Short mmCIF file of C-alpha atoms in Angstrom, two decimals:
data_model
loop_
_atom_site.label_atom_id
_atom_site.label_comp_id
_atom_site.label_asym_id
_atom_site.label_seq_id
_atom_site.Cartn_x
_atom_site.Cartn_y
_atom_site.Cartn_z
CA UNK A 294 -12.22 31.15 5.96
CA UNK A 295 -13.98 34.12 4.00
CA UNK A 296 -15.34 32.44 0.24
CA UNK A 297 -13.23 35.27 -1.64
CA UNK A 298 -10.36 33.81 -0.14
CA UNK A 299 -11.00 30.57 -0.41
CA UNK A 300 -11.69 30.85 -3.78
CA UNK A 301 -8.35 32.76 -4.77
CA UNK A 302 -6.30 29.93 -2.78
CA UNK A 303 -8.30 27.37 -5.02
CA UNK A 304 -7.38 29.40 -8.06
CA UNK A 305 -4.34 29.75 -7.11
CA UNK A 306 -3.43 26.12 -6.35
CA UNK A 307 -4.86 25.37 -10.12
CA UNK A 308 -2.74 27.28 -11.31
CA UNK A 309 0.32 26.02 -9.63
CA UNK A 310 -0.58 22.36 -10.63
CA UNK A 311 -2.35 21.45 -7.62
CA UNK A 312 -5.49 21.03 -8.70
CA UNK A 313 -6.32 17.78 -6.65
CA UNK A 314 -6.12 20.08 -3.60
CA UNK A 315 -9.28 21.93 -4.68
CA UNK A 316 -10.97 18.60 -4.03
CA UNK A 317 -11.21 18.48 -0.57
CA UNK A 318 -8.13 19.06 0.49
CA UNK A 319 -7.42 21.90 3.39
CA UNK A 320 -6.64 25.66 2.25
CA UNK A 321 -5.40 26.88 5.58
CA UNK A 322 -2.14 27.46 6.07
CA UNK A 323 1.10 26.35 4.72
CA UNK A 324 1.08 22.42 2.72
CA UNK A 325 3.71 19.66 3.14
CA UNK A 326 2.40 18.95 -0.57
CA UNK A 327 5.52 19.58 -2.99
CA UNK A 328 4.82 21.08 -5.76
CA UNK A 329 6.90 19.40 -8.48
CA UNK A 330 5.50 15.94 -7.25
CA UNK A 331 1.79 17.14 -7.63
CA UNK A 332 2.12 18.26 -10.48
CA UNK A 333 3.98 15.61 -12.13
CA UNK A 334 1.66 12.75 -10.19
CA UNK A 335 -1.54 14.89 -11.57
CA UNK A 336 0.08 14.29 -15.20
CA UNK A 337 0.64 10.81 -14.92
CA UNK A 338 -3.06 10.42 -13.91
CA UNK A 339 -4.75 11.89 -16.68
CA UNK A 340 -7.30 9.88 -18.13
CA UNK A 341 -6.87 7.49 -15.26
CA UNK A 342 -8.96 6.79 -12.18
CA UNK A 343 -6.50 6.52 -9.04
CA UNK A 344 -4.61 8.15 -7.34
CA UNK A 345 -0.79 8.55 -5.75
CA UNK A 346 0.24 9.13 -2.15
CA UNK A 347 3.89 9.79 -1.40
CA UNK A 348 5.19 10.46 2.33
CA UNK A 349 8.32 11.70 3.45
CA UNK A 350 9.08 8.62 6.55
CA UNK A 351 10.94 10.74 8.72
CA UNK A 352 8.06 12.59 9.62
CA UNK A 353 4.62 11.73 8.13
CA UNK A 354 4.55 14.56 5.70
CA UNK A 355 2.73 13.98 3.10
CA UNK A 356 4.33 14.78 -0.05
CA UNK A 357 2.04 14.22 -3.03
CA UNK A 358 -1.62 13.32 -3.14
CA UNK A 359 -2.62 13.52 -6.63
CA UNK A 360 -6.07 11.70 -7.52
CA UNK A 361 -8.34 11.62 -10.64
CA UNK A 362 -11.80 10.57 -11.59
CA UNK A 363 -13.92 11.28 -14.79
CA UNK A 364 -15.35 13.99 -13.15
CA UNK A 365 -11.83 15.19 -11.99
CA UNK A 366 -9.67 15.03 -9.01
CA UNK A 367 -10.87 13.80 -5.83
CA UNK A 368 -9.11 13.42 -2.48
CA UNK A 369 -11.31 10.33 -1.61
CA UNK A 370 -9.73 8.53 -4.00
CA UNK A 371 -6.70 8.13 -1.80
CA UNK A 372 -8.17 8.10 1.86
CA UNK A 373 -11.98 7.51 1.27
CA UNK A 374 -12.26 4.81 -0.80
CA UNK A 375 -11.45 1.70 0.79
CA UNK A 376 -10.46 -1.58 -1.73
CA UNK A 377 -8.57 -4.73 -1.98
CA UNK A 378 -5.01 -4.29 -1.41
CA UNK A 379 -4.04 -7.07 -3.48
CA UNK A 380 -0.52 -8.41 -3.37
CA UNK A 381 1.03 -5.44 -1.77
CA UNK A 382 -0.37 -6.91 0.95
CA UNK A 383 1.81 -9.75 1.69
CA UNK A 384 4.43 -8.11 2.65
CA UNK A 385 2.37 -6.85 6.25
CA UNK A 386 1.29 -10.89 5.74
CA UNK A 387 5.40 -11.44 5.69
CA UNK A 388 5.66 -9.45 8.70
CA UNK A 389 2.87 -10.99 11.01
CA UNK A 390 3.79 -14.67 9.90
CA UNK A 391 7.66 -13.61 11.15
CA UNK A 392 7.07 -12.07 14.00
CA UNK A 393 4.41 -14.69 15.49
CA UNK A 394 7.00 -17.19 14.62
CA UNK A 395 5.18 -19.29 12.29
CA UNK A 396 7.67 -19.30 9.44
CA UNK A 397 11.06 -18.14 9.18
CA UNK A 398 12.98 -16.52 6.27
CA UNK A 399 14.00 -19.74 5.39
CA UNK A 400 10.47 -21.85 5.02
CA UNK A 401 9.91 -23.14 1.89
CA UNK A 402 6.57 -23.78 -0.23
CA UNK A 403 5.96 -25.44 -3.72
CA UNK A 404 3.54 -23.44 -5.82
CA UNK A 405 2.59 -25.11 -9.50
CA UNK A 406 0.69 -22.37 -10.91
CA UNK A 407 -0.94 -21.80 -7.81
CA UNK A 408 -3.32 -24.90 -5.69
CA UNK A 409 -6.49 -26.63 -5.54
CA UNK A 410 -7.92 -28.07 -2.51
CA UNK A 411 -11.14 -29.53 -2.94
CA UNK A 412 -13.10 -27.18 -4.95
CA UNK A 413 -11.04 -24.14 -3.90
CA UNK A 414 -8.67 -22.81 -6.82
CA UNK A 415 -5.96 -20.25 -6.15
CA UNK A 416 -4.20 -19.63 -9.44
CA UNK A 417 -0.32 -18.03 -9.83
CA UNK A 418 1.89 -17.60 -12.16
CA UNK A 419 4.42 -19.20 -13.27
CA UNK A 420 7.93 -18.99 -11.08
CA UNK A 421 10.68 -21.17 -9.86
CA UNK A 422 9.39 -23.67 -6.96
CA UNK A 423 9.78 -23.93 -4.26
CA UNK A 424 10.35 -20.49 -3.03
CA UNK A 425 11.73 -18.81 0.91
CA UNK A 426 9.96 -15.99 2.06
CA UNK A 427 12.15 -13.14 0.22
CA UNK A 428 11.94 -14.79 -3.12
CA UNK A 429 8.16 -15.59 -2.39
CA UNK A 430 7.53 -11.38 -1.96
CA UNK A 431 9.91 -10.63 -4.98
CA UNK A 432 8.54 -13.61 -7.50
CA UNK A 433 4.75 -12.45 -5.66
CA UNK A 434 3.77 -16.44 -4.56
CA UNK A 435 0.31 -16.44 -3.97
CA UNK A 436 0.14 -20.20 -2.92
CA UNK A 437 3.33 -19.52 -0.02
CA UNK A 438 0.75 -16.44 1.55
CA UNK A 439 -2.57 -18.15 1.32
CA UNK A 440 -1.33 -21.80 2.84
CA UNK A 441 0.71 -20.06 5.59
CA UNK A 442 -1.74 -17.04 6.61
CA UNK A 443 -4.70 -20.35 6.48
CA UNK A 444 -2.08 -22.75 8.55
CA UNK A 445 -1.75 -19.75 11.12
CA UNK A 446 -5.41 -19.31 11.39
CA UNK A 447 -5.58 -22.95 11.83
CA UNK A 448 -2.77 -24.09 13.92
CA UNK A 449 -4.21 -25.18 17.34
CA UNK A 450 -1.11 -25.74 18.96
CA UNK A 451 -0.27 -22.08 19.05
CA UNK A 452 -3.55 -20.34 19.25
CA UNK A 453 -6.49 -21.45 21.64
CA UNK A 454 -9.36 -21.44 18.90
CA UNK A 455 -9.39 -19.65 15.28
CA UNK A 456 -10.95 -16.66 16.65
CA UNK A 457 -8.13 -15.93 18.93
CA UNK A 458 -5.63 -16.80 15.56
CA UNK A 459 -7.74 -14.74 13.35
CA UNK A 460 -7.68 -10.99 16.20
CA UNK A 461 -4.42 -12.04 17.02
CA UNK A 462 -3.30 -11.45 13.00
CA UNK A 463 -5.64 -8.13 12.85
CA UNK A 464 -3.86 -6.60 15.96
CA UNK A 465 -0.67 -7.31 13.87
CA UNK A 466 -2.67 -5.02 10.69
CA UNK A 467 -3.64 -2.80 12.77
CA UNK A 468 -0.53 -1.49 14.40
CA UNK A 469 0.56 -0.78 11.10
CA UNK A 470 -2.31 1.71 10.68
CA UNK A 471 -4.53 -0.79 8.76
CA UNK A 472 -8.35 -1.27 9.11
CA UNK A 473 -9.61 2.24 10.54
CA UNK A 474 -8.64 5.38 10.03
CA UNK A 475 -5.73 7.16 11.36
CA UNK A 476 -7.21 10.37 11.89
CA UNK A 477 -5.10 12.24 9.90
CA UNK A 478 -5.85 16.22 9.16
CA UNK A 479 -7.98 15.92 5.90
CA UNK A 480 -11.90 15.25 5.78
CA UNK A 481 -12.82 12.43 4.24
CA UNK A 482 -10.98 9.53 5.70
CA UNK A 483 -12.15 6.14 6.13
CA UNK A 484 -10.76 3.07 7.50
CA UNK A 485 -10.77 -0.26 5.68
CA UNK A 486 -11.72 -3.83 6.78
CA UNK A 487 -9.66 -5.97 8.54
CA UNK A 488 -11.73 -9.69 9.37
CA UNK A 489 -11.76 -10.58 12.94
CA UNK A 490 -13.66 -13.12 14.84
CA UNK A 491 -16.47 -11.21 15.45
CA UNK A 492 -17.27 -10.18 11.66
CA UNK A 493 -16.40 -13.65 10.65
CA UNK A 494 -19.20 -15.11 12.68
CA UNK A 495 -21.38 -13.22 11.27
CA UNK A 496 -20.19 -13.26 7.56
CA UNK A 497 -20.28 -17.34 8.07
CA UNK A 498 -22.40 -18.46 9.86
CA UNK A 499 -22.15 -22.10 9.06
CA UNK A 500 -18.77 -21.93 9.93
CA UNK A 501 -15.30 -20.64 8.96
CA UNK A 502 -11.67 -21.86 9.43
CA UNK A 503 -8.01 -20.62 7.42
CA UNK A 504 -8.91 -22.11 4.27
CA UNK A 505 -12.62 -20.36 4.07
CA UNK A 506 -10.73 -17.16 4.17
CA UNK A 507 -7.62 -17.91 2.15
CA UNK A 508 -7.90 -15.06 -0.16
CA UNK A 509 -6.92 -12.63 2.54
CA UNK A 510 -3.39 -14.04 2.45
CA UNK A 511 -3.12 -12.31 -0.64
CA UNK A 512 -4.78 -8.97 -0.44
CA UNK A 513 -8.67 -10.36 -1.89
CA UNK A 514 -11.65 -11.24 -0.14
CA UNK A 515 -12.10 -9.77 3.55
CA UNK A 516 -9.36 -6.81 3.54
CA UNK A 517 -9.67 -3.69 2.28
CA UNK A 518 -7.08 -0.66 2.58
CA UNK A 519 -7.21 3.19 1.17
CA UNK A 520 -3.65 3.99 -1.18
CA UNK A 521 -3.08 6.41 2.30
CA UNK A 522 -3.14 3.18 4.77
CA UNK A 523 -0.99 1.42 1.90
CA UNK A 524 1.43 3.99 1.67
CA UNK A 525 1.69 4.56 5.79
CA UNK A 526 2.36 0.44 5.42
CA UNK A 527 5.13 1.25 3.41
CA UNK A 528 6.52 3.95 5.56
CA UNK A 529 6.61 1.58 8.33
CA UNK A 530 8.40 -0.90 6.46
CA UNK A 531 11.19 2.05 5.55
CA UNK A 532 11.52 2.84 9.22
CA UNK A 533 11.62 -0.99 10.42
CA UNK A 534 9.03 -0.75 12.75
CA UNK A 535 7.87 2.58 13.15
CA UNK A 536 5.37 5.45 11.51
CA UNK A 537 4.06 9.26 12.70
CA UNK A 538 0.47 10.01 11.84
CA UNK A 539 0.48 11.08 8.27
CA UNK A 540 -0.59 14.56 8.04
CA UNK A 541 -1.09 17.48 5.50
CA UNK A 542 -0.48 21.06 7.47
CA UNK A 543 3.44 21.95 7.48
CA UNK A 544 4.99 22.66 10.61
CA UNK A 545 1.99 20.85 12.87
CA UNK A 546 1.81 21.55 17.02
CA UNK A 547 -0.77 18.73 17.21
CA UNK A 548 0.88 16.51 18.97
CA UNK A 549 -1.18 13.61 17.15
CA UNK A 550 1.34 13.86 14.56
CA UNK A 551 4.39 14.51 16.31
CA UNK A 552 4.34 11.18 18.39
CA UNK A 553 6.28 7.93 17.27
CA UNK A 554 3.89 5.01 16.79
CA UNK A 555 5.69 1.57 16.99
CA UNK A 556 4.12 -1.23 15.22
CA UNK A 557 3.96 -4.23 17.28
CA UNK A 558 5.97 -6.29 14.59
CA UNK A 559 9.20 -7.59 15.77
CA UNK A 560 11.99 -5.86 14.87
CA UNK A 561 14.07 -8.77 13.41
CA UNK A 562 10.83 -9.50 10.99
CA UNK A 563 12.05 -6.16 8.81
CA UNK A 564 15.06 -7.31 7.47
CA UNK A 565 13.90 -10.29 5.01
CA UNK A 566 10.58 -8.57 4.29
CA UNK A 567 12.74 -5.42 3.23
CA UNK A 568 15.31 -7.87 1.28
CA UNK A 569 12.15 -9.69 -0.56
CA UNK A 570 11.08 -6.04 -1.60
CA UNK A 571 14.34 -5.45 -2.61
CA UNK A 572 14.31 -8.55 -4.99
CA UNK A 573 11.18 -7.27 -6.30
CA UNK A 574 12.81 -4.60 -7.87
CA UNK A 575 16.21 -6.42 -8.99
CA UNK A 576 14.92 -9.39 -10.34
CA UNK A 577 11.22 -10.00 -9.56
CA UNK A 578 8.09 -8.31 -10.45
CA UNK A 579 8.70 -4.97 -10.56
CA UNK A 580 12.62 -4.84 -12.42
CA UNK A 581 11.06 -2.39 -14.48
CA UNK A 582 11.96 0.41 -12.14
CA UNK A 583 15.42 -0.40 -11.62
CA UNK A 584 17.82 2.36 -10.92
CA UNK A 585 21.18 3.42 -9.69
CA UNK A 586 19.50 4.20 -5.96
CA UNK A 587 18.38 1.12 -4.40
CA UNK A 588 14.20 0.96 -4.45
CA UNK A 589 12.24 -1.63 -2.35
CA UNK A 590 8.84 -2.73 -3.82
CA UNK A 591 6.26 -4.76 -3.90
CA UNK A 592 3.53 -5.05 -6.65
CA UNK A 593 -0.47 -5.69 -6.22
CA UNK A 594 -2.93 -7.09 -9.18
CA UNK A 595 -6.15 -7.02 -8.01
CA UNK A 596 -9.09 -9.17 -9.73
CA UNK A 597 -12.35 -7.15 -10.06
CA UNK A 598 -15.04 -7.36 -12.53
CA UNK A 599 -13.55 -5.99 -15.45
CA UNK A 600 -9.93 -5.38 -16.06
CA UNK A 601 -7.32 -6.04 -12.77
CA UNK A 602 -6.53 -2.62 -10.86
CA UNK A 603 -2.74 -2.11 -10.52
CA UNK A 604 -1.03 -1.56 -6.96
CA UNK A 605 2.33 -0.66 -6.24
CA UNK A 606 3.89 0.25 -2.62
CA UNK A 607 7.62 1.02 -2.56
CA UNK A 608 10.58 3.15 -0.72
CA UNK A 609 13.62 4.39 -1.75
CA UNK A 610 16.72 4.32 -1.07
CA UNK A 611 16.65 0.98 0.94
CA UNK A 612 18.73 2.72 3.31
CA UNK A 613 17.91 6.05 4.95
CA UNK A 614 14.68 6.38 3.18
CA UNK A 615 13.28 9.42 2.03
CA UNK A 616 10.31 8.72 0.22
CA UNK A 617 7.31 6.02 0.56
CA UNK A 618 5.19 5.74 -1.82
CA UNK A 619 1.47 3.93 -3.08
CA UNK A 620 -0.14 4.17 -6.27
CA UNK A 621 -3.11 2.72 -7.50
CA UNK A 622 -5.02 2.68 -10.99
CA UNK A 623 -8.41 0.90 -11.33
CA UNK A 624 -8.14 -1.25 -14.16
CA UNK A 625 -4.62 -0.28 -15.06
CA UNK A 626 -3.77 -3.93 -15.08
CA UNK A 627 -1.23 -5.87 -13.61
CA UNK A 628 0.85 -3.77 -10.96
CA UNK A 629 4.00 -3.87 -12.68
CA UNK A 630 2.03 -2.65 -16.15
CA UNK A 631 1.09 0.84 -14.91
CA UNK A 632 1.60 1.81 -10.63
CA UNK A 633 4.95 0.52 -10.89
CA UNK A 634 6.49 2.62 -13.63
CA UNK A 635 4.47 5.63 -11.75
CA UNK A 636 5.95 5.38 -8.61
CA UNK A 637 9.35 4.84 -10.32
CA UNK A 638 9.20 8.16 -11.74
CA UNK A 639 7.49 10.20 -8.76
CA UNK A 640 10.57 8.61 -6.97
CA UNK A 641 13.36 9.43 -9.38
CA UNK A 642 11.89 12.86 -9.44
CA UNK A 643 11.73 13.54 -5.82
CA UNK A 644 14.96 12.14 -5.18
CA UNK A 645 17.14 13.13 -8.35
CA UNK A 646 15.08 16.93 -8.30
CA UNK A 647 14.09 16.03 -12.25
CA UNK A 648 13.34 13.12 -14.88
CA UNK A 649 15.68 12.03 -17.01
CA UNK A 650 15.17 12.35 -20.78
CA UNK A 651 14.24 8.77 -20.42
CA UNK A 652 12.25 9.24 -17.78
CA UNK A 653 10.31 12.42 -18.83
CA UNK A 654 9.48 10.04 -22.20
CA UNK A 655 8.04 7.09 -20.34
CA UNK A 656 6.34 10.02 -18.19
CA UNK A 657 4.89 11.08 -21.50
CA UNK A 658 3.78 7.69 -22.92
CA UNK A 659 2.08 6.90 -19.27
CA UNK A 660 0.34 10.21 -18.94
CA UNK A 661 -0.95 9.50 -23.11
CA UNK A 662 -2.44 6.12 -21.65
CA UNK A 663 -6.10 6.27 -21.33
CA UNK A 664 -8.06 3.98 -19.54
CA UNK A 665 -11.06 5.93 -19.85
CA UNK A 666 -11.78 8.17 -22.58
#
């Protein structure tokens, strides 16, 4: 592309509201980007660092990619910048822990505040105990993750050694398009980490088992994820089981991102993760973005020096999706404080086609927020 012309479809962009796409997003040709979304999901950042991926699951189009930095917008907020994926997490944890049989929708854990073992403390707070799998995802149980994802990692009967436990659960991650990159059609991307046996040898060398890497259960420690990978995790929950290649450039011939990929997650494994999510929103962590279409989501808190970043991966309506969605704030807090109420309104806006007076004044008090001045 000529520089005049670039620079007049950069210009032009701005002035549309898409600024984040002057930030290394492509120029050429026609966007799945909507407008509306952008510009709303560029509002809601301001004076934020994060960013906001939406996807349309039917096809991988992405649908909003808003980011922001101090020094402005930047795409590799969203696919180059790989971080803990805290507690959104356990719902590909729910999946994996299903499908390899180790629990069922019906195993139940006691958590009191969270567990010690030794001189390992996991805290949690406070819920009803003990808790099934579904109420575990909506109520956000860190103690029901960690001890099962550690027990699987563990369990001798069923696995050979650890290290075949341990690659067994990152094939799981990474047919959901976890740990690398996907390859979609923006520069930038970068995968994530997923711990298998290999890097585990090498991180501990004196030795590892489940409970050296507990924190994983939960999102922490060694896994990382962009807001893109958390967001395709989400459209593969909306589709039970399946995801295209997200991707950027409307009406696409590369076949790349016009071929199904099936996760290897069995299919009767969706239907209680999708039900905890579900819960979530009705009565568990995230019941601040209740509405009259049915949302499924989970929230993420992630501990970092400094205040927790907020994580929030969700899809709506719970049947027929149309939307998937990730957001994720550094130190916006808890997730239901700040990436919750954000995807709640990119949602009701996409799917309702405008906020509701309500809506548009939460909008305003969010985009007000500064975290940074």
């Amino acid at each position: 592309m000529n520089r005049p012309r670039a620079y007049l479809i950069i210009l032009i962009l701005s002035l549309i509201g898409l600024s984040s796409l002057a930030q290394g997003l492509p120029t050429d040709g026609p966007l799945t980007i909507r407008p509306m979304l952008q510009q709303l999901g560029e509002r809601l950042l301001k004076g934020k660092t994060g960013s906001i991926v939406a996807i349309n699951p039917e096809n991988g189009e992405i649908i909003c990619l808003a980011t922001n930095t101090p020094q402005g917008p930047d795409v590799r907020q969203a696919i180059g910048k790989p971080q803990a994926p805290g507690s959104t997490f356990k719902t590909a944890q729910a999946l994996t822990l299903l499908s390899e049989g180790f629990v069922t929708p019906d195993t139940k854990m006691t958590c009191n505040s969270g567990i010690t073992d030794g001189n390992i403390k996991v805290g949690c707070h406070k819920h009803r105990s003990p808790l099934n799998l579904k109420d575990a995802l909506a109520q956000s149980c860190n103690t029901w993750f960690i001890v099962n994802f550690g027990s699987m990692i563990n369990d001798e009967f069923m696995y050979e050694s650890k290290e075949e436990a341990i690659n067994t659960w990152r094939s799981y991650m990474q047919s959901m398009g976890l740990g690398g990159p996907m390859y979609i059609d923006i520069q930038g991307e970068q995968g994530g980490l997923l711990a298998g046996a290999d890097y585990l040898n090498r991180r501990y060398m004196d030795g590892w088992d489940g409970k050296t890497i507990w924190w994983a259960g939960m999102g922490q420690g060694d896994v990382t994820c962009t807001p893109l990978q958390l967001c395709n995790l989400a459209v593969t929950i909306a589709n039970r089981g399946w995801f295209y290649v997200p991707h950027i450039h409307k009406k696409t011939t590369n076949q790349r991102y016009l071929t199904k990929r099936q996760t290897k997650v069995a299919k009767e494994a969706y239907a209680p993760v999708v039900e905890g999510m579900r819960l979530a929103v009705e009565n568990g962590t995230a019941t601040s973005i209740k509405a009259s279409y049915s949302i499924c989501g989970k929230t993420g808190t992630i501990e970092n020096p400094g205040e927790d970043h907020s994580a929030f991966i969700a899809f709506a309506p719970m049947n027929n999706p149309k939307i998937a969605i990730a957001v994720y704030i550094e130190h916006g807090g808890f997730g239901a404080d700040m990436a919750a109420p954000i995807a709640g309104l990119i949602i009701e806006s996409y799917l309702k086609g405008t906020l509701s007076p309500t809506s548009e004044a939460k909008a305003q008090r969010i985009a007000n927020k500064k975290i940074w001045k």
